[in-house]
PDB file of C-alpha atoms in Angstrom:
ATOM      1  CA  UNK A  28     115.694 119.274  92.770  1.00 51.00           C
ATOM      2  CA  UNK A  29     116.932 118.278  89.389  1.00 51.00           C
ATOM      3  CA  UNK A  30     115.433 115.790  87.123  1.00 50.00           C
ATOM      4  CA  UNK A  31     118.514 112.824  86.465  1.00 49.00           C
ATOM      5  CA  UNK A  32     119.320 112.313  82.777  1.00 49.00           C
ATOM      6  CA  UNK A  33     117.501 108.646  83.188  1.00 47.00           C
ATOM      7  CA  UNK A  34     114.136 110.453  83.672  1.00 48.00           C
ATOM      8  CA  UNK A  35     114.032 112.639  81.031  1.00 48.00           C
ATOM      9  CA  UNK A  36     110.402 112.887  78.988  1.00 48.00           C
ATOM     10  CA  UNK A  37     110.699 110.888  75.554  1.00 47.00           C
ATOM     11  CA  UNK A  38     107.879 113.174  74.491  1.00 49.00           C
ATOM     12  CA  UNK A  39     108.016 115.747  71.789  1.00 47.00           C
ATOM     13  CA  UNK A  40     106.914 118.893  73.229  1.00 53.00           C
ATOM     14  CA  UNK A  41     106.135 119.748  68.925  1.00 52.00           C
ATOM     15  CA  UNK A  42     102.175 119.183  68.361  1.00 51.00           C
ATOM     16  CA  UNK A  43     102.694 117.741  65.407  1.00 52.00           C
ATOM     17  CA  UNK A  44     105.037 115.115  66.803  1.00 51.00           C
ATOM     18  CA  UNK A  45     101.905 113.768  69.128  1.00 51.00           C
ATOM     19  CA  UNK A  46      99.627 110.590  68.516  1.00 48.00           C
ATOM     20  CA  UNK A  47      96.266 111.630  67.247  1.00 50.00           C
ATOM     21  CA  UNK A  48      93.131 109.312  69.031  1.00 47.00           C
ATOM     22  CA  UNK A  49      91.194 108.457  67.166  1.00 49.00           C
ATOM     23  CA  UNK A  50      87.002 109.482  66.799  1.00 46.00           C
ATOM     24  CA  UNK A  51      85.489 108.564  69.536  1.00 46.00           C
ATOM     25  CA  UNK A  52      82.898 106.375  67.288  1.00 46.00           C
ATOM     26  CA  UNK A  53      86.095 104.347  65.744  1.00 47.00           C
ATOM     27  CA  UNK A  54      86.967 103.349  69.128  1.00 45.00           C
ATOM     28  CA  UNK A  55      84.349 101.949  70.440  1.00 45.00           C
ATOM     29  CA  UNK A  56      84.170  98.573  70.977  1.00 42.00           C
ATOM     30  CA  UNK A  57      81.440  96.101  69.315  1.00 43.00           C
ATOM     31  CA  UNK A  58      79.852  95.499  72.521  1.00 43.00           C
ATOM     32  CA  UNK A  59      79.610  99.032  73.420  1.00 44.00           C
ATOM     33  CA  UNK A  60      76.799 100.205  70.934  1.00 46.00           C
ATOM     34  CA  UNK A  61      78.477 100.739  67.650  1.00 46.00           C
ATOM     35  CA  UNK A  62      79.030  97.843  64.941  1.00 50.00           C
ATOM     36  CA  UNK A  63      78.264  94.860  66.838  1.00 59.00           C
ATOM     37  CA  UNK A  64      77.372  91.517  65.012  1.00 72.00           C
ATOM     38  CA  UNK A  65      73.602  90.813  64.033  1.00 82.00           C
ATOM     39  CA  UNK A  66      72.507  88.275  66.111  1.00 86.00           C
ATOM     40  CA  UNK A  67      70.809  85.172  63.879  1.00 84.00           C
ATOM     41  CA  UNK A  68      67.422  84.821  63.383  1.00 90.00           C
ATOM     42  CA  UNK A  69      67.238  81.929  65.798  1.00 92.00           C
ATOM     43  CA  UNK A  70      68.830  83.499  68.319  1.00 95.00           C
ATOM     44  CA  UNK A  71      68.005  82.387  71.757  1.00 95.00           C
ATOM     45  CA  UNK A  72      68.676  81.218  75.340  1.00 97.00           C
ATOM     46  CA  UNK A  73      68.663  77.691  76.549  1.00 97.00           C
ATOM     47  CA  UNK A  74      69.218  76.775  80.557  1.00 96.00           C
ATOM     48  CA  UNK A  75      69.817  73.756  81.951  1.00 95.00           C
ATOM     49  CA  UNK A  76      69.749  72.825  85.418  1.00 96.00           C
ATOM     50  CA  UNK A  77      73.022  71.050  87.111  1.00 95.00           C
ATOM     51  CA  UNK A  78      74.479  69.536  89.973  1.00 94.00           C
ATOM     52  CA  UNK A  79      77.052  71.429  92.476  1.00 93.00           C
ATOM     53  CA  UNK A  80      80.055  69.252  91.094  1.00 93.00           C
ATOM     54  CA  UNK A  81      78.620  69.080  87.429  1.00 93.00           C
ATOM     55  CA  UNK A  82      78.957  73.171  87.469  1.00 94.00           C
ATOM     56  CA  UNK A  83      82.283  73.092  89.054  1.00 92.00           C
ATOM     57  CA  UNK A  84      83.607  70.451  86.434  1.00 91.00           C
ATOM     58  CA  UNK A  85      81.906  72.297  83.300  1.00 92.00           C
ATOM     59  CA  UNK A  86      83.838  75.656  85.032  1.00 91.00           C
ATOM     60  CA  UNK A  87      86.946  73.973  85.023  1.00 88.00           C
ATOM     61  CA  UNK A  88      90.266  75.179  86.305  1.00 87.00           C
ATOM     62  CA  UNK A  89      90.273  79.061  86.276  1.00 90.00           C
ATOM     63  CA  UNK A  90      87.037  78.981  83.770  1.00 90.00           C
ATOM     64  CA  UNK A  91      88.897  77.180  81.107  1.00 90.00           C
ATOM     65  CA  UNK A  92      86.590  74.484  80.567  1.00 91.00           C
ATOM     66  CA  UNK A  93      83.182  76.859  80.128  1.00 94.00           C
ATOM     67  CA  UNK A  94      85.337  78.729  78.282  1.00 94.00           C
ATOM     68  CA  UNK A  95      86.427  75.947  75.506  1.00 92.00           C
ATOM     69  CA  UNK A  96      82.756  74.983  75.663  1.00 94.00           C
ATOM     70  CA  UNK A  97      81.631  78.286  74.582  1.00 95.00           C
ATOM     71  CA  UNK A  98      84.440  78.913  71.838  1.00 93.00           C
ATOM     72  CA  UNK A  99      84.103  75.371  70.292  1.00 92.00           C
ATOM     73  CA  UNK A 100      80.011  75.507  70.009  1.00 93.00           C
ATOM     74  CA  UNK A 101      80.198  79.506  69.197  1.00 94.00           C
ATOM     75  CA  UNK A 102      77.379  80.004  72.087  1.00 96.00           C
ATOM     76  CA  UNK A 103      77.984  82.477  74.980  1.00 96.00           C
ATOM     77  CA  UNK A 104      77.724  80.596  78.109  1.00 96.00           C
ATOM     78  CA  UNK A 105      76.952  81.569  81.641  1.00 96.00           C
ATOM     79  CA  UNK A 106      77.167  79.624  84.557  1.00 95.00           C
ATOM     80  CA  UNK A 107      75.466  81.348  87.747  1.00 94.00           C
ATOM     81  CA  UNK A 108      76.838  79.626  90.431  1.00 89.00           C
ATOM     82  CA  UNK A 109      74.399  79.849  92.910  1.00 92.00           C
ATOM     83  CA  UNK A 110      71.172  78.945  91.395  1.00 95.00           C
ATOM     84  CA  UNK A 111      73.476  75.919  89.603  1.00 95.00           C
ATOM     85  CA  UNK A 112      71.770  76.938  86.063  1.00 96.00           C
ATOM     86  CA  UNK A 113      73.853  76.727  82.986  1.00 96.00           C
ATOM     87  CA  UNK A 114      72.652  79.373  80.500  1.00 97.00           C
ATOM     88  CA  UNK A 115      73.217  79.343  76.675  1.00 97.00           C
ATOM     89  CA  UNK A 116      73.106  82.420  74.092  1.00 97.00           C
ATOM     90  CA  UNK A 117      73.510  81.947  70.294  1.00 96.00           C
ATOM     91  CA  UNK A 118      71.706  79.985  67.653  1.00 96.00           C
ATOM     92  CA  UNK A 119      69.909  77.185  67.980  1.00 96.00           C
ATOM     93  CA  UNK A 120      72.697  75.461  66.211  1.00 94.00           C
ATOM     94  CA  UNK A 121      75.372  76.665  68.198  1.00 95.00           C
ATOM     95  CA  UNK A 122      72.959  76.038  71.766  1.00 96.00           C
ATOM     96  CA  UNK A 123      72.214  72.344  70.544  1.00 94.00           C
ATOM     97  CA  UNK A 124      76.387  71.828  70.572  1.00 93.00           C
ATOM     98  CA  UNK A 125      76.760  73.750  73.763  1.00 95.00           C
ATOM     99  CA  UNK A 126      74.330  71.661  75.326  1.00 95.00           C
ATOM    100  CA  UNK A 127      75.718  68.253  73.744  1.00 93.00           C
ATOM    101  CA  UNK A 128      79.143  69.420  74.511  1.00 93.00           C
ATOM    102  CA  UNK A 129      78.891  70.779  78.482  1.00 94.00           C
ATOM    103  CA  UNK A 130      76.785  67.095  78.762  1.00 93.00           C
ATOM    104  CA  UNK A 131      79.776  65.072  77.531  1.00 90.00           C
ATOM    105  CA  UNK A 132      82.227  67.115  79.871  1.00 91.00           C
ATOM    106  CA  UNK A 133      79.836  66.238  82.643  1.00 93.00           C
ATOM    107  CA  UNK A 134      79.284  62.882  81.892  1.00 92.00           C
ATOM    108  CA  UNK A 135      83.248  62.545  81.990  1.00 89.00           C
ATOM    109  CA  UNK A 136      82.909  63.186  85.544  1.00 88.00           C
ATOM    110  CA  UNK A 137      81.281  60.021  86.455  1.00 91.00           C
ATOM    111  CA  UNK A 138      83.440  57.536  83.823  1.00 90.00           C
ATOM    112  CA  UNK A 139      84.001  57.143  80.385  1.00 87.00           C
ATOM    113  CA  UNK A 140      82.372  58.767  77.799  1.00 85.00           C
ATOM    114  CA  UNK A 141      81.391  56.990  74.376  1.00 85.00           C
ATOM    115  CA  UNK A 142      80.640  58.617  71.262  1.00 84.00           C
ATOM    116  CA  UNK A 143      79.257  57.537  68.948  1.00 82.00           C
ATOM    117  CA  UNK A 144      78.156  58.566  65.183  1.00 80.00           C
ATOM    118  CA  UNK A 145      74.578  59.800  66.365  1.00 81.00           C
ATOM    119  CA  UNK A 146      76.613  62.575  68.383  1.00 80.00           C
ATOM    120  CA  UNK A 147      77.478  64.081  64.757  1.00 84.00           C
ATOM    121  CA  UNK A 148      75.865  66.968  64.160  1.00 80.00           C
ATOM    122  CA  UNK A 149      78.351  68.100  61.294  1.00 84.00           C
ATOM    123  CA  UNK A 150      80.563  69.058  63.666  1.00 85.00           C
ATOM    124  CA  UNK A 151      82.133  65.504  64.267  1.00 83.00           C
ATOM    125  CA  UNK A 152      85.216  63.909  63.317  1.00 84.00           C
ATOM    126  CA  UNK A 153      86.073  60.411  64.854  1.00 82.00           C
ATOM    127  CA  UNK A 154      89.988  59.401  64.882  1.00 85.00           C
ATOM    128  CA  UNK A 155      90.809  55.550  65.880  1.00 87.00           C
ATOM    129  CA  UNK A 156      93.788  55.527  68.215  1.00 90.00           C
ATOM    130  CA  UNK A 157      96.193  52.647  68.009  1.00 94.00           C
ATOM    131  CA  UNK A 158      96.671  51.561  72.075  1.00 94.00           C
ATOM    132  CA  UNK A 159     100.648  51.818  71.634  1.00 95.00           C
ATOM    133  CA  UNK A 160      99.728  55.854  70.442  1.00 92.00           C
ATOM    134  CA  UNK A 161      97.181  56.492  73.050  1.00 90.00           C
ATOM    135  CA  UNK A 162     100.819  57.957  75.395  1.00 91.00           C
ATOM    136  CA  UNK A 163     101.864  60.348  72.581  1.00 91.00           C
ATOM    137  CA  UNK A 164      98.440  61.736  71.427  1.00 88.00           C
ATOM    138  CA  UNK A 165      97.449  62.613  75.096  1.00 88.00           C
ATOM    139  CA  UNK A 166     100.649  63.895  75.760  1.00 90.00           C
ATOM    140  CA  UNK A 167     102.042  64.134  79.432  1.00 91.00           C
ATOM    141  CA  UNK A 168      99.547  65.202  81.914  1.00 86.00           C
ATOM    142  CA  UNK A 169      97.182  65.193  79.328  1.00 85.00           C
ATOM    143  CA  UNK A 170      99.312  68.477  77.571  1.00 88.00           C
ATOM    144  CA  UNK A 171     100.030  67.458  74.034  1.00 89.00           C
ATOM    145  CA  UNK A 172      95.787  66.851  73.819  1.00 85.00           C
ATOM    146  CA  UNK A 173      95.130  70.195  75.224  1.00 85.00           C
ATOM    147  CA  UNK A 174      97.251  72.029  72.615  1.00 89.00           C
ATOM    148  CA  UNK A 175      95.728  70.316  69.439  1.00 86.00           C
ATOM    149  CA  UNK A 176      92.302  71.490  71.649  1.00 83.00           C
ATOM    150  CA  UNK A 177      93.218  75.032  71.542  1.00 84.00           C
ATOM    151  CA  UNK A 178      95.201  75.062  68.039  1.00 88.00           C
ATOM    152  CA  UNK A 179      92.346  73.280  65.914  1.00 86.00           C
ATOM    153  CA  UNK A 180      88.969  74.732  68.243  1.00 80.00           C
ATOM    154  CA  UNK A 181      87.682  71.269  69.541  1.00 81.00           C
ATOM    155  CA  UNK A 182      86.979  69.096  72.267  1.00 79.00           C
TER     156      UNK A 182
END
């Protein structure tokens, strides 16, 4: 049986024509052995103990919320599900905002959260609101929020 025209190979058959791959060391990935960052100094692992709805609120929709935690502090963050333990890699900096941050998303759970200026750890700035804003800043369904979240790597 014939090959039709629209199933042709788009390869060169010419050696020198083909994509070279490259070393096997260059393509490696970081987490794989070669090249990987230097952890600090202070590297270390925290674990706190939570609730059955405090880990399924820090998880968040699809993961998203652990997920934010972790990029915003810089810590790698594990939640293991079962034994309802919330485990934090990184520096001690970046586990004291992990911590601080995944208990102000569970504290959201049960009602309004203040902060306050003893929550700044460098890593704080506070923006007043006008009421008649408070609709356009949050956006609808909370949306407009969300994006400055992801574009500007906060919480």
């Amino acid at each position: 049986m014939a090959r039709s025209d629209s199933r042709k190979r788009s390869r060169s058959r010419d050696p020198k024509d083909r994509s070279r791959s490259r070393s096997r060391k260059d393509s490696r990935s970081p987490s794989r052995g070669g090249g990987g960052k230097k952890k600090p100094d202070d590297y270390g692992v925290d674990t706190m103990k939570i609730t059955d709805d405090d880990a399924a609120f820090i998880l968040g929709k699809g993961g998203k919320t652990k997920e934010k935690v972790s990029r915003v502090s810089g810590a790698e963050i594990e939640l293991f599900e079962r034994d309802l333990i919330l485990e934090i890699r990184g520096s001690k900096m970046q586990r004291r905002r992990a911590k601080k941050y995944a208990e102000g998303v569970m504290a959201q759970r049960t009602g309004p959260v203040m902060v306050t200026d003893d929550y700044d750890d460098g890593d704080l700035t506070m923006i007043q609101v006008p009421q008649e804003a408070v609709g356009f800043v949050t956006g609808r369904a909370g949306n407009f929020l969300r994006t400055i979240e992801e574009e500007w790597c906060t919480l």
